Amino acid sequence: MRQNLRYIIPILIPLIVLLLPASAFPIEGLTVIQQRVIAIFLLAALCWVMEPIPIYATSVVIIVLELLLLSDKSLYLFRLDQGQPHFGNLMSYSEIMATFASPIIMLFLGGFFLAMAATKYRLDVNLARVLLKPFGHQPKYVMFGLMLITAIFSMFMSNTATTAMMLSILAPVITLFGAKDPGKIAFALCIPVAANIGGIGTPIGTPPNAIALKYLTGENLITFGEWMFFGVPFVAVLLVFAWWLINKLYPATQASIELTIQGKFLKTPKAITVYVTFAVTILLWLMGSMHGMNSYTVALIPVAIFSLTGIINKEDLKKISWDVLWLVSGGIALGLALDKTGLAKLMVHSIPFDAFSPYVVLLGAAMLCLLMANFMSHTATANLLMPIMAALGTSMVSLTPLGGEVTLILVVTFAASLGMSLPISTPPNALAHATGHVESNQMARVGIVVGVVGVALSFVMIWGLQLIGHI
């Protein structure tokens, strides 16, 4: 029965919402179109939480339902009352379809091409081999080196792929620890924690960052380099804290360990092309204000070069994480519907947020996001909360002295990536738990503390940047 509820509830509740009269809602002035958006939003939320279908499939359903129920090219049956005051404004079908090819999607596609080429030509493994040399043989320093390399890779590669690679490198090392040595737990746990934290450092590090960029436009625009200006220091500070915490909770008793990573840098023309393209792309991202190209345009340069040279071929294209791109596009479409139909603003204005302290609102939003991100996909969490937070940030006057929309969006974005207390919280956590060396309660001890400290640190860092005029 419980299994059946997973399928029944996500359909039944949105259907009830669609059939209810507008007067049944506590929101004054609700239109028919906005009521349909509420139904789609509830369907998305319930499907992303209960997962009766894959989460990427939910995103596709969102876009299709918007085309059928909300667009100017929907079925005639669904727009018979068009033009009536209570009906609301239909959305452009081309705007809804454009979410599949949003600049945010192109940014992620470029990141995927870079990551795939780096893995294919062993740039990631060889960089790990070289960068880990200075950290010696003491377990705590080797662990710090592993966390640092994992975090750096996670800024430009999939967190899941980075975790899988680093855990495979660690597999023979972990077996060297004694059966009851806490160092075994520490080494298995440090990789997913570093991967989750590292993704915050760049706009392409994790999908919630890319979703946030969708709302940081115009006067609130944050470039790739500007994001890294505050993202990388945040990652560095939180990474050191996480390293200290893991060492404190699970100190290794073994005095020395030896990491052996085999391989050498390839010197073929294609490998050199990968190295140069990788370096140039990152430099162009960091120097956006100097050359005039935005990060979305730069992201397509490696796509063109790797396709032209055959570095990424049609077989490689099949391995791209298309599910992530669909998931993000569904979130963009959901945000578009909430914005264009005016529902997000209507919902925000119907609640007297200005009666609350802006500090309470910021902290409440961040902790809500952190809680949700521990139990569901980080991307789905960001997809659900970001459009509402964007509307709240622009409408809540008391937030203006604290940075308004930018501050609210950034603290929620960071919180979305800090949900890491359970094996189900993130794919890196699941991979680490699957090794059998770390249990759920051990993961929770570290994940909860790092998450809460991370949220507190995001407040401190963002307000510090406001004081010196960088946000």
mmCIF file with all atom_site columns, C-alpha atoms in Angstrom, residues 30-199:
data_model
loop_
_atom_site.group_PDB
_atom_site.id
_atom_site.type_symbol
_atom_site.label_atom_id
_atom_site.label_alt_id
_atom_site.label_comp_id
_atom_site.label_asym_id
_atom_site.label_entity_id
_atom_site.label_seq_id
_atom_site.pdbx_PDB_ins_code
_atom_site.Cartn_x
_atom_site.Cartn_y
_atom_site.Cartn_z
_atom_site.occupancy
_atom_site.B_iso_or_equiv
_atom_site.pdbx_formal_charge
_atom_site.auth_seq_id
_atom_site.auth_comp_id
_atom_site.auth_asym_id
_atom_site.auth_atom_id
_atom_site.pdbx_PDB_model_num
ATOM 1   C CA . LEU A 1 30  ? -5.478  34.108 -7.837  1.00 0.00 ? 30  LEU A CA 1
ATOM 2   C CA . THR A 1 31  ? -6.024  33.542 -11.578 1.00 0.00 ? 31  THR A CA 1
ATOM 3   C CA . VAL A 1 32  ? -6.789  30.282 -13.392 1.00 0.00 ? 32  VAL A CA 1
ATOM 4   C CA . ILE A 1 33  ? -3.281  30.197 -14.900 1.00 0.00 ? 33  ILE A CA 1
ATOM 5   C CA . GLN A 1 34  ? -1.682  30.739 -11.485 1.00 0.00 ? 34  GLN A CA 1
ATOM 6   C CA . GLN A 1 35  ? -3.810  27.931 -10.051 1.00 0.00 ? 35  GLN A CA 1
ATOM 7   C CA . ARG A 1 36  ? -2.465  25.636 -12.755 1.00 0.00 ? 36  ARG A CA 1
ATOM 8   C CA . VAL A 1 37  ? 1.106   26.685 -11.854 1.00 0.00 ? 37  VAL A CA 1
ATOM 9   C CA . ILE A 1 38  ? 0.426   25.754 -8.204  1.00 0.00 ? 38  ILE A CA 1
ATOM 10  C CA . ALA A 1 39  ? -0.720  22.301 -9.367  1.00 0.00 ? 39  ALA A CA 1
ATOM 11  C CA . ILE A 1 40  ? 2.433   21.861 -11.499 1.00 0.00 ? 40  ILE A CA 1
ATOM 12  C CA . PHE A 1 41  ? 4.621   23.087 -8.611  1.00 0.00 ? 41  PHE A CA 1
ATOM 13  C CA . LEU A 1 42  ? 3.038   20.579 -6.201  1.00 0.00 ? 42  LEU A CA 1
ATOM 14  C CA . LEU A 1 43  ? 3.405   17.792 -8.752  1.00 0.00 ? 43  LEU A CA 1
ATOM 15  C CA . ALA A 1 44  ? 7.118   18.650 -9.136  1.00 0.00 ? 44  ALA A CA 1
ATOM 16  C CA . ALA A 1 45  ? 7.701   18.894 -5.384  1.00 0.00 ? 45  ALA A CA 1
ATOM 17  C CA . LEU A 1 46  ? 5.946   15.594 -4.613  1.00 0.00 ? 46  LEU A CA 1
ATOM 18  C CA . CYS A 1 47  ? 7.654   13.752 -7.475  1.00 0.00 ? 47  CYS A CA 1
ATOM 19  C CA . TRP A 1 48  ? 11.091  15.080 -6.483  1.00 0.00 ? 48  TRP A CA 1
ATOM 20  C CA . VAL A 1 49  ? 10.538  14.102 -2.839  1.00 0.00 ? 49  VAL A CA 1
ATOM 21  C CA . MET A 1 50  ? 8.765   10.748 -3.275  1.00 0.00 ? 50  MET A CA 1
ATOM 22  C CA . GLU A 1 51  ? 10.461  9.781  -6.581  1.00 0.00 ? 51  GLU A CA 1
ATOM 23  C CA . PRO A 1 52  ? 7.688   7.694  -8.184  1.00 0.00 ? 52  PRO A CA 1
ATOM 24  C CA . ILE A 1 53  ? 9.515   8.441  -11.449 1.00 0.00 ? 53  ILE A CA 1
ATOM 25  C CA . PRO A 1 54  ? 13.176  9.451  -12.028 1.00 0.00 ? 54  PRO A CA 1
ATOM 26  C CA . ILE A 1 55  ? 13.797  13.073 -11.015 1.00 0.00 ? 55  ILE A CA 1
ATOM 27  C CA . TYR A 1 56  ? 14.927  14.043 -14.523 1.00 0.00 ? 56  TYR A CA 1
ATOM 28  C CA . ALA A 1 57  ? 11.645  12.647 -15.903 1.00 0.00 ? 57  ALA A CA 1
ATOM 29  C CA . THR A 1 58  ? 9.780   14.980 -13.541 1.00 0.00 ? 58  THR A CA 1
ATOM 30  C CA . SER A 1 59  ? 11.557  17.921 -15.178 1.00 0.00 ? 59  SER A CA 1
ATOM 31  C CA . VAL A 1 60  ? 10.444  16.832 -18.636 1.00 0.00 ? 60  VAL A CA 1
ATOM 32  C CA . VAL A 1 61  ? 6.858   16.429 -17.353 1.00 0.00 ? 61  VAL A CA 1
ATOM 33  C CA . ILE A 1 62  ? 6.996   19.986 -15.949 1.00 0.00 ? 62  ILE A CA 1
ATOM 34  C CA . ILE A 1 63  ? 7.956   21.450 -19.326 1.00 0.00 ? 63  ILE A CA 1
ATOM 35  C CA . VAL A 1 64  ? 5.332   19.431 -21.217 1.00 0.00 ? 64  VAL A CA 1
ATOM 36  C CA . LEU A 1 65  ? 2.572   20.357 -18.743 1.00 0.00 ? 65  LEU A CA 1
ATOM 37  C CA . GLU A 1 66  ? 3.511   24.030 -19.025 1.00 0.00 ? 66  GLU A CA 1
ATOM 38  C CA . LEU A 1 67  ? 3.229   23.787 -22.804 1.00 0.00 ? 67  LEU A CA 1
ATOM 39  C CA . LEU A 1 68  ? -0.166  22.047 -22.519 1.00 0.00 ? 68  LEU A CA 1
ATOM 40  C CA . LEU A 1 69  ? -1.687  24.146 -19.731 1.00 0.00 ? 69  LEU A CA 1
ATOM 41  C CA . LEU A 1 70  ? 0.068   27.527 -19.664 1.00 0.00 ? 70  LEU A CA 1
ATOM 42  C CA . SER A 1 71  ? 1.364   28.376 -23.142 1.00 0.00 ? 71  SER A CA 1
ATOM 43  C CA . ASP A 1 72  ? -0.189  30.393 -25.966 1.00 0.00 ? 72  ASP A CA 1
ATOM 44  C CA . LYS A 1 73  ? -0.078  27.204 -28.057 1.00 0.00 ? 73  LYS A CA 1
ATOM 45  C CA . SER A 1 74  ? -1.824  24.958 -25.543 1.00 0.00 ? 74  SER A CA 1
ATOM 46  C CA . LEU A 1 75  ? -5.018  23.022 -26.275 1.00 0.00 ? 75  LEU A CA 1
ATOM 47  C CA . TYR A 1 76  ? -8.011  25.248 -27.101 1.00 0.00 ? 76  TYR A CA 1
ATOM 48  C CA . LEU A 1 77  ? -9.885  23.531 -24.281 1.00 0.00 ? 77  LEU A CA 1
ATOM 49  C CA . PHE A 1 78  ? -7.447  24.993 -21.742 1.00 0.00 ? 78  PHE A CA 1
ATOM 50  C CA . ARG A 1 79  ? -7.717  28.585 -22.972 1.00 0.00 ? 79  ARG A CA 1
ATOM 51  C CA . LEU A 1 80  ? -11.425 29.033 -23.635 1.00 0.00 ? 80  LEU A CA 1
ATOM 52  C CA . ASP A 1 81  ? -11.633 31.878 -21.091 1.00 0.00 ? 81  ASP A CA 1
ATOM 53  C CA . GLN A 1 82  ? -8.590  33.673 -22.496 1.00 0.00 ? 82  GLN A CA 1
ATOM 54  C CA . GLY A 1 83  ? -8.969  37.440 -22.130 1.00 0.00 ? 83  GLY A CA 1
ATOM 55  C CA . GLN A 1 84  ? -11.142 37.241 -19.008 1.00 0.00 ? 84  GLN A CA 1
ATOM 56  C CA . PRO A 1 85  ? -9.696  39.033 -15.917 1.00 0.00 ? 85  PRO A CA 1
ATOM 57  C CA . HIS A 1 86  ? -9.851  35.886 -13.798 1.00 0.00 ? 86  HIS A CA 1
ATOM 58  C CA . PHE A 1 87  ? -7.952  33.812 -16.401 1.00 0.00 ? 87  PHE A CA 1
ATOM 59  C CA . GLY A 1 88  ? -4.498  35.420 -16.297 1.00 0.00 ? 88  GLY A CA 1
ATOM 60  C CA . ASN A 1 89  ? -1.763  35.712 -18.923 1.00 0.00 ? 89  ASN A CA 1
ATOM 61  C CA . LEU A 1 90  ? -0.608  32.803 -21.065 1.00 0.00 ? 90  LEU A CA 1
ATOM 62  C CA . MET A 1 91  ? 3.138   32.207 -21.475 1.00 0.00 ? 91  MET A CA 1
ATOM 63  C CA . SER A 1 92  ? 4.990   32.113 -24.771 1.00 0.00 ? 92  SER A CA 1
ATOM 64  C CA . TYR A 1 93  ? 5.565   28.516 -25.885 1.00 0.00 ? 93  TYR A CA 1
ATOM 65  C CA . SER A 1 94  ? 8.996   29.462 -27.273 1.00 0.00 ? 94  SER A CA 1
ATOM 66  C CA . GLU A 1 95  ? 10.112  30.741 -23.856 1.00 0.00 ? 95  GLU A CA 1
ATOM 67  C CA . ILE A 1 96  ? 9.119   27.451 -22.247 1.00 0.00 ? 96  ILE A CA 1
ATOM 68  C CA . MET A 1 97  ? 10.888  25.373 -24.908 1.00 0.00 ? 97  MET A CA 1
ATOM 69  C CA . ALA A 1 98  ? 13.981  27.603 -24.676 1.00 0.00 ? 98  ALA A CA 1
ATOM 70  C CA . THR A 1 99  ? 14.640  26.253 -21.172 1.00 0.00 ? 99  THR A CA 1
ATOM 71  C CA . PHE A 1 100 ? 16.081  23.137 -22.841 1.00 0.00 ? 100 PHE A CA 1
ATOM 72  C CA . ALA A 1 101 ? 18.760  25.381 -24.401 1.00 0.00 ? 101 ALA A CA 1
ATOM 73  C CA . SER A 1 102 ? 19.118  27.995 -21.678 1.00 0.00 ? 102 SER A CA 1
ATOM 74  C CA . PRO A 1 103 ? 22.567  29.630 -21.318 1.00 0.00 ? 103 PRO A CA 1
ATOM 75  C CA . ILE A 1 104 ? 22.779  27.818 -17.962 1.00 0.00 ? 104 ILE A CA 1
ATOM 76  C CA . ILE A 1 105 ? 22.447  24.484 -19.794 1.00 0.00 ? 105 ILE A CA 1
ATOM 77  C CA . MET A 1 106 ? 25.205  25.533 -22.198 1.00 0.00 ? 106 MET A CA 1
ATOM 78  C CA . LEU A 1 107 ? 27.463  26.423 -19.252 1.00 0.00 ? 107 LEU A CA 1
ATOM 79  C CA . PHE A 1 108 ? 27.002  22.975 -17.778 1.00 0.00 ? 108 PHE A CA 1
ATOM 80  C CA . LEU A 1 109 ? 27.473  21.309 -21.160 1.00 0.00 ? 109 LEU A CA 1
ATOM 81  C CA . GLY A 1 110 ? 30.843  23.037 -21.505 1.00 0.00 ? 110 GLY A CA 1
ATOM 82  C CA . GLY A 1 111 ? 31.769  21.822 -18.027 1.00 0.00 ? 111 GLY A CA 1
ATOM 83  C CA . PHE A 1 112 ? 30.803  18.266 -18.941 1.00 0.00 ? 112 PHE A CA 1
ATOM 84  C CA . PHE A 1 113 ? 32.965  18.388 -22.077 1.00 0.00 ? 113 PHE A CA 1
ATOM 85  C CA . LEU A 1 114 ? 35.957  19.603 -20.062 1.00 0.00 ? 114 LEU A CA 1
ATOM 86  C CA . ALA A 1 115 ? 35.466  16.931 -17.401 1.00 0.00 ? 115 ALA A CA 1
ATOM 87  C CA . MET A 1 116 ? 35.006  14.139 -19.942 1.00 0.00 ? 116 MET A CA 1
ATOM 88  C CA . ALA A 1 117 ? 38.105  15.126 -21.909 1.00 0.00 ? 117 ALA A CA 1
ATOM 89  C CA . ALA A 1 118 ? 40.160  15.404 -18.694 1.00 0.00 ? 118 ALA A CA 1
ATOM 90  C CA . THR A 1 119 ? 39.116  11.903 -17.650 1.00 0.00 ? 119 THR A CA 1
ATOM 91  C CA . LYS A 1 120 ? 39.584  10.404 -21.121 1.00 0.00 ? 120 LYS A CA 1
ATOM 92  C CA . TYR A 1 121 ? 43.165  11.707 -21.384 1.00 0.00 ? 121 TYR A CA 1
ATOM 93  C CA . ARG A 1 122 ? 43.954  11.024 -17.687 1.00 0.00 ? 122 ARG A CA 1
ATOM 94  C CA . LEU A 1 123 ? 44.533  14.675 -16.852 1.00 0.00 ? 123 LEU A CA 1
ATOM 95  C CA . ASP A 1 124 ? 42.628  14.253 -13.565 1.00 0.00 ? 124 ASP A CA 1
ATOM 96  C CA . VAL A 1 125 ? 44.579  11.208 -12.322 1.00 0.00 ? 125 VAL A CA 1
ATOM 97  C CA . ASN A 1 126 ? 47.949  12.681 -13.311 1.00 0.00 ? 126 ASN A CA 1
ATOM 98  C CA . LEU A 1 127 ? 47.164  15.990 -11.638 1.00 0.00 ? 127 LEU A CA 1
ATOM 99  C CA . ALA A 1 128 ? 46.189  14.086 -8.485  1.00 0.00 ? 128 ALA A CA 1
ATOM 100 C CA . ARG A 1 129 ? 49.469  12.170 -8.614  1.00 0.00 ? 129 ARG A CA 1
ATOM 101 C CA . VAL A 1 130 ? 51.554  15.343 -8.930  1.00 0.00 ? 130 VAL A CA 1
ATOM 102 C CA . LEU A 1 131 ? 49.599  17.475 -6.465  1.00 0.00 ? 131 LEU A CA 1
ATOM 103 C CA . LEU A 1 132 ? 49.571  14.846 -3.702  1.00 0.00 ? 132 LEU A CA 1
ATOM 104 C CA . LYS A 1 133 ? 53.365  14.482 -3.583  1.00 0.00 ? 133 LYS A CA 1
ATOM 105 C CA . PRO A 1 134 ? 54.003  17.411 -1.186  1.00 0.00 ? 134 PRO A CA 1
ATOM 106 C CA . PHE A 1 135 ? 51.711  15.999 1.517   1.00 0.00 ? 135 PHE A CA 1
ATOM 107 C CA . GLY A 1 136 ? 54.082  13.280 2.714   1.00 0.00 ? 136 GLY A CA 1
ATOM 108 C CA . HIS A 1 137 ? 53.037  10.046 4.434   1.00 0.00 ? 137 HIS A CA 1
ATOM 109 C CA . GLN A 1 138 ? 51.365  11.080 7.711   1.00 0.00 ? 138 GLN A CA 1
ATOM 110 C CA . PRO A 1 139 ? 47.668  10.063 7.466   1.00 0.00 ? 139 PRO A CA 1
ATOM 111 C CA . LYS A 1 140 ? 46.243  13.426 8.541   1.00 0.00 ? 140 LYS A CA 1
ATOM 112 C CA . TYR A 1 141 ? 48.302  15.367 5.982   1.00 0.00 ? 141 TYR A CA 1
ATOM 113 C CA . VAL A 1 142 ? 47.681  12.845 3.214   1.00 0.00 ? 142 VAL A CA 1
ATOM 114 C CA . MET A 1 143 ? 43.962  13.162 4.005   1.00 0.00 ? 143 MET A CA 1
ATOM 115 C CA . PHE A 1 144 ? 44.181  16.951 3.745   1.00 0.00 ? 144 PHE A CA 1
ATOM 116 C CA . GLY A 1 145 ? 45.869  16.581 0.356   1.00 0.00 ? 145 GLY A CA 1
ATOM 117 C CA . LEU A 1 146 ? 43.136  14.214 -0.804  1.00 0.00 ? 146 LEU A CA 1
ATOM 118 C CA . MET A 1 147 ? 40.436  16.612 0.337   1.00 0.00 ? 147 MET A CA 1
ATOM 119 C CA . LEU A 1 148 ? 42.137  19.562 -1.341  1.00 0.00 ? 148 LEU A CA 1
ATOM 120 C CA . ILE A 1 149 ? 42.534  17.740 -4.675  1.00 0.00 ? 149 ILE A CA 1
ATOM 121 C CA . THR A 1 150 ? 38.954  16.428 -4.506  1.00 0.00 ? 150 THR A CA 1
ATOM 122 C CA . ALA A 1 151 ? 37.603  19.923 -3.822  1.00 0.00 ? 151 ALA A CA 1
ATOM 123 C CA . ILE A 1 152 ? 39.591  21.433 -6.709  1.00 0.00 ? 152 ILE A CA 1
ATOM 124 C CA . PHE A 1 153 ? 38.419  18.739 -9.134  1.00 0.00 ? 153 PHE A CA 1
ATOM 125 C CA . SER A 1 154 ? 34.816  19.170 -7.941  1.00 0.00 ? 154 SER A CA 1
ATOM 126 C CA . MET A 1 155 ? 34.925  22.829 -8.949  1.00 0.00 ? 155 MET A CA 1
ATOM 127 C CA . PHE A 1 156 ? 35.210  21.815 -12.611 1.00 0.00 ? 156 PHE A CA 1
ATOM 128 C CA . MET A 1 157 ? 34.051  18.180 -12.755 1.00 0.00 ? 157 MET A CA 1
ATOM 129 C CA . SER A 1 158 ? 30.991  16.268 -11.650 1.00 0.00 ? 158 SER A CA 1
ATOM 130 C CA . ASN A 1 159 ? 31.113  15.719 -7.876  1.00 0.00 ? 159 ASN A CA 1
ATOM 131 C CA . THR A 1 160 ? 30.015  12.137 -8.464  1.00 0.00 ? 160 THR A CA 1
ATOM 132 C CA . ALA A 1 161 ? 32.736  11.433 -11.049 1.00 0.00 ? 161 ALA A CA 1
ATOM 133 C CA . THR A 1 162 ? 35.379  13.044 -8.825  1.00 0.00 ? 162 THR A CA 1
ATOM 134 C CA . THR A 1 163 ? 34.296  10.962 -5.830  1.00 0.00 ? 163 THR A CA 1
ATOM 135 C CA . ALA A 1 164 ? 34.284  7.741  -7.845  1.00 0.00 ? 164 ALA A CA 1
ATOM 136 C CA . MET A 1 165 ? 37.805  8.464  -9.151  1.00 0.00 ? 165 MET A CA 1
ATOM 137 C CA . MET A 1 166 ? 39.256  9.413  -5.756  1.00 0.00 ? 166 MET A CA 1
ATOM 138 C CA . LEU A 1 167 ? 37.652  6.449  -3.965  1.00 0.00 ? 167 LEU A CA 1
ATOM 139 C CA . SER A 1 168 ? 39.111  4.103  -6.579  1.00 0.00 ? 168 SER A CA 1
ATOM 140 C CA . ILE A 1 169 ? 42.560  5.621  -5.939  1.00 0.00 ? 169 ILE A CA 1
ATOM 141 C CA . LEU A 1 170 ? 42.012  5.182  -2.190  1.00 0.00 ? 170 LEU A CA 1
ATOM 142 C CA . ALA A 1 171 ? 40.638  1.614  -2.300  1.00 0.00 ? 171 ALA A CA 1
ATOM 143 C CA . PRO A 1 172 ? 44.009  -0.167 -1.885  1.00 0.00 ? 172 PRO A CA 1
ATOM 144 C CA . VAL A 1 173 ? 45.144  2.365  0.735   1.00 0.00 ? 173 VAL A CA 1
ATOM 145 C CA . ILE A 1 174 ? 42.090  1.974  2.993   1.00 0.00 ? 174 ILE A CA 1
ATOM 146 C CA . THR A 1 175 ? 42.709  -1.782 3.199   1.00 0.00 ? 175 THR A CA 1
ATOM 147 C CA . LEU A 1 176 ? 46.094  -1.036 4.835   1.00 0.00 ? 176 LEU A CA 1
ATOM 148 C CA . PHE A 1 177 ? 44.376  0.332  7.954   1.00 0.00 ? 177 PHE A CA 1
ATOM 149 C CA . GLY A 1 178 ? 43.639  -2.018 10.827  1.00 0.00 ? 178 GLY A CA 1
ATOM 150 C CA . ALA A 1 179 ? 40.098  -3.372 11.188  1.00 0.00 ? 179 ALA A CA 1
ATOM 151 C CA . LYS A 1 180 ? 39.347  -1.031 14.119  1.00 0.00 ? 180 LYS A CA 1
ATOM 152 C CA . ASP A 1 181 ? 41.441  1.944  12.983  1.00 0.00 ? 181 ASP A CA 1
ATOM 153 C CA . PRO A 1 182 ? 39.190  5.070  12.806  1.00 0.00 ? 182 PRO A CA 1
ATOM 154 C CA . GLY A 1 183 ? 41.445  6.283  9.979   1.00 0.00 ? 183 GLY A CA 1
ATOM 155 C CA . LYS A 1 184 ? 39.584  3.925  7.652   1.00 0.00 ? 184 LYS A CA 1
ATOM 156 C CA . ILE A 1 185 ? 36.354  5.853  8.357   1.00 0.00 ? 185 ILE A CA 1
ATOM 157 C CA . ALA A 1 186 ? 38.139  9.201  8.030   1.00 0.00 ? 186 ALA A CA 1
ATOM 158 C CA . PHE A 1 187 ? 39.609  8.431  4.610   1.00 0.00 ? 187 PHE A CA 1
ATOM 159 C CA . ALA A 1 188 ? 36.350  7.035  3.223   1.00 0.00 ? 188 ALA A CA 1
ATOM 160 C CA . LEU A 1 189 ? 34.397  10.015 4.567   1.00 0.00 ? 189 LEU A CA 1
ATOM 161 C CA . CYS A 1 190 ? 36.770  12.841 3.632   1.00 0.00 ? 190 CYS A CA 1
ATOM 162 C CA . ILE A 1 191 ? 36.262  12.348 -0.127  1.00 0.00 ? 191 ILE A CA 1
ATOM 163 C CA . PRO A 1 192 ? 32.466  12.924 -0.357  1.00 0.00 ? 192 PRO A CA 1
ATOM 164 C CA . VAL A 1 193 ? 32.654  15.800 2.160   1.00 0.00 ? 193 VAL A CA 1
ATOM 165 C CA . ALA A 1 194 ? 35.375  17.508 0.090   1.00 0.00 ? 194 ALA A CA 1
ATOM 166 C CA . ALA A 1 195 ? 33.472  16.861 -3.150  1.00 0.00 ? 195 ALA A CA 1
ATOM 167 C CA . ASN A 1 196 ? 30.273  18.399 -1.745  1.00 0.00 ? 196 ASN A CA 1
ATOM 168 C CA . ILE A 1 197 ? 32.121  21.445 -0.413  1.00 0.00 ? 197 ILE A CA 1
ATOM 169 C CA . GLY A 1 198 ? 34.324  21.904 -3.491  1.00 0.00 ? 198 GLY A CA 1
ATOM 170 C CA . GLY A 1 199 ? 31.392  22.165 -5.875  1.00 0.00 ? 199 GLY A CA 1
#
